[in-house]
Structure formats: structure tokens, C-alpha cells
């Protein structure tokens, strides 16, 4: 970890530590990534607008890019950006076999199963009630 040379850190006497090499699980090479730190904007007050805590990450071989400003922490935004670009590359390379697509497919199956169970549970009761209601309404009209 390197300590910061920002003037604000020196003025307050605090050391801001950040690592340049974040370990990642996949086969992303640090040389394939281009990071830019840009000033953020939006909610969060003037602190967000003054500091370069927004991360713009580009995967050079594919040209995919991610821009992240989830938190006020530069380090946290870097981690989030790497996870997102890793996920995007996984989907692009593996398609339906990617982690994200498998998770979505699992949720779809779960939802279909719940819908099937619900229809099985309520459709049979609803049909019987509809038939008795129709019979009763016919008798009311006749009499």
C-alpha cells in the first residue's frame, strides 16, 4: 500500500492508504485495464464534487467500459468497477453459462415453479366455486 501525497491528507495529518493491485478472481490482467479517476457529481455534497472518487474502467482488448460512483471511497468504487467489468466479460464470453445468466435462470425456474404450484392450488378451487356460483345465479334468475 502506498500513502497518499494529497495536500489535504498532509494538512490533516492523516495517511490515506490504497493499493494499486486489487486481487481479482478471474483472468483479468491488470495490464488489460485502463483506470481513470474523475470527479464525481450528484448527491453527497461538495465533497463528492471536489474529489476524484469516480472510477472509469476500460478493458482494452474488448473496449468494454464501466463508470462507478457508488460510494465516497475511491477504493470501494475501484472494487465495484472491477467486479462489474468482470461480470460483463463473463456474460460476453460465456453467454448462458456465465454466473449472472445462471443466477437469472435459477430465479426464473423458481418463479415458474411457484406459479405452477399456485395455479395448481387455486385453479381447481376457483373452477368449482365458479360452477356453483353460476348454478346459483341460474336458479335465482329462473325463480
mmCIF file of C-alpha atoms in Angstrom, residues 26-104:
data_model
loop_
_atom_site.group_PDB
_atom_site.id
_atom_site.type_symbol
_atom_site.label_atom_id
_atom_site.label_comp_id
_atom_site.label_asym_id
_atom_site.label_seq_id
_atom_site.Cartn_x
_atom_site.Cartn_y
_atom_site.Cartn_z
ATOM 1 C CA UNK A 26 -10.927 -14.134 -12.819
ATOM 2 C CA UNK A 27 -8.298 -13.968 -15.527
ATOM 3 C CA UNK A 28 -8.321 -10.191 -15.802
ATOM 4 C CA UNK A 29 -4.819 -8.895 -16.303
ATOM 5 C CA UNK A 30 -4.070 -5.512 -14.722
ATOM 6 C CA UNK A 31 -2.268 -4.541 -17.932
ATOM 7 C CA UNK A 32 -5.543 -5.031 -19.874
ATOM 8 C CA UNK A 33 -7.344 -2.468 -17.717
ATOM 9 C CA UNK A 34 -7.147 1.286 -18.000
ATOM 10 C CA UNK A 35 -8.323 3.217 -14.957
ATOM 11 C CA UNK A 36 -9.276 6.857 -14.828
ATOM 12 C CA UNK A 37 -10.290 8.690 -11.697
ATOM 13 C CA UNK A 38 -12.643 11.552 -12.413
ATOM 14 C CA UNK A 39 -14.502 13.997 -10.246
ATOM 15 C CA UNK A 40 -17.897 12.803 -9.189
ATOM 16 C CA UNK A 41 -21.194 14.590 -9.101
ATOM 17 C CA UNK A 42 -24.700 14.327 -7.789
ATOM 18 C CA UNK A 43 -25.839 13.752 -4.206
ATOM 19 C CA UNK A 44 -23.306 13.799 -1.414
ATOM 20 C CA UNK A 45 -22.481 17.452 -1.036
ATOM 21 C CA UNK A 46 -19.477 19.426 -2.134
ATOM 22 C CA UNK A 47 -17.066 16.680 -1.042
ATOM 23 C CA UNK A 48 -18.248 14.474 -3.920
ATOM 24 C CA UNK A 49 -17.792 17.293 -6.407
ATOM 25 C CA UNK A 50 -14.259 18.165 -5.263
ATOM 26 C CA UNK A 51 -12.610 14.736 -5.051
ATOM 27 C CA UNK A 52 -11.757 12.321 -7.839
ATOM 28 C CA UNK A 53 -13.563 9.311 -6.435
ATOM 29 C CA UNK A 54 -15.483 8.268 -9.549
ATOM 30 C CA UNK A 55 -13.794 5.341 -11.334
ATOM 31 C CA UNK A 56 -13.892 4.884 -15.100
ATOM 32 C CA UNK A 57 -12.506 1.460 -16.017
ATOM 33 C CA UNK A 58 -11.875 0.282 -19.593
ATOM 34 C CA UNK A 59 -10.967 -3.250 -20.671
ATOM 35 C CA UNK A 60 -8.597 -2.528 -23.542
ATOM 36 C CA UNK A 61 -8.930 -5.788 -25.565
ATOM 37 C CA UNK A 62 -12.747 -5.674 -25.734
ATOM 38 C CA UNK A 63 -13.383 -1.953 -25.301
ATOM 39 C CA UNK A 64 -15.945 -2.560 -22.539
ATOM 40 C CA UNK A 65 -16.160 0.230 -20.008
ATOM 41 C CA UNK A 66 -17.678 0.809 -16.589
ATOM 42 C CA UNK A 67 -18.195 4.036 -14.661
ATOM 43 C CA UNK A 68 -18.794 3.701 -10.923
ATOM 44 C CA UNK A 69 -19.568 6.231 -8.217
ATOM 45 C CA UNK A 70 -21.422 4.139 -5.652
ATOM 46 C CA UNK A 71 -19.619 5.422 -2.587
ATOM 47 C CA UNK A 72 -17.402 8.286 -1.467
ATOM 48 C CA UNK A 73 -14.456 5.903 -1.190
ATOM 49 C CA UNK A 74 -12.182 5.616 -4.213
ATOM 50 C CA UNK A 75 -11.023 2.160 -3.144
ATOM 51 C CA UNK A 76 -14.573 0.839 -2.798
ATOM 52 C CA UNK A 77 -15.505 2.253 -6.207
ATOM 53 C CA UNK A 78 -12.455 0.538 -7.746
ATOM 54 C CA UNK A 79 -13.531 -2.832 -6.325
ATOM 55 C CA UNK A 80 -17.094 -2.377 -7.537
ATOM 56 C CA UNK A 81 -15.885 -1.355 -11.012
ATOM 57 C CA UNK A 82 -13.658 -4.422 -11.283
ATOM 58 C CA UNK A 83 -16.475 -6.726 -10.212
ATOM 59 C CA UNK A 84 -18.827 -5.176 -12.762
ATOM 60 C CA UNK A 85 -16.381 -5.368 -15.655
ATOM 61 C CA UNK A 86 -15.567 -8.952 -14.669
ATOM 62 C CA UNK A 87 -19.276 -9.777 -14.754
ATOM 63 C CA UNK A 88 -19.737 -8.081 -18.142
ATOM 64 C CA UNK A 89 -16.801 -10.008 -19.602
ATOM 65 C CA UNK A 90 -18.155 -13.256 -18.166
ATOM 66 C CA UNK A 91 -21.519 -12.685 -19.850
ATOM 67 C CA UNK A 92 -19.872 -11.674 -23.140
ATOM 68 C CA UNK A 93 -17.531 -14.684 -23.216
ATOM 69 C CA UNK A 94 -19.695 -17.430 -21.698
ATOM 70 C CA UNK A 95 -23.224 -16.343 -22.595
ATOM 71 C CA UNK A 96 -25.762 -18.601 -20.910
ATOM 72 C CA UNK A 97 -23.022 -20.356 -18.941
ATOM 73 C CA UNK A 98 -21.954 -17.158 -17.157
ATOM 74 C CA UNK A 99 -22.532 -16.719 -13.415
ATOM 75 C CA UNK A 100 -25.050 -13.918 -13.915
ATOM 76 C CA UNK A 101 -27.080 -15.839 -16.505
ATOM 77 C CA UNK A 102 -27.112 -18.964 -14.323
ATOM 78 C CA UNK A 103 -28.414 -16.907 -11.424
ATOM 79 C CA UNK A 104 -31.155 -15.369 -13.598
#
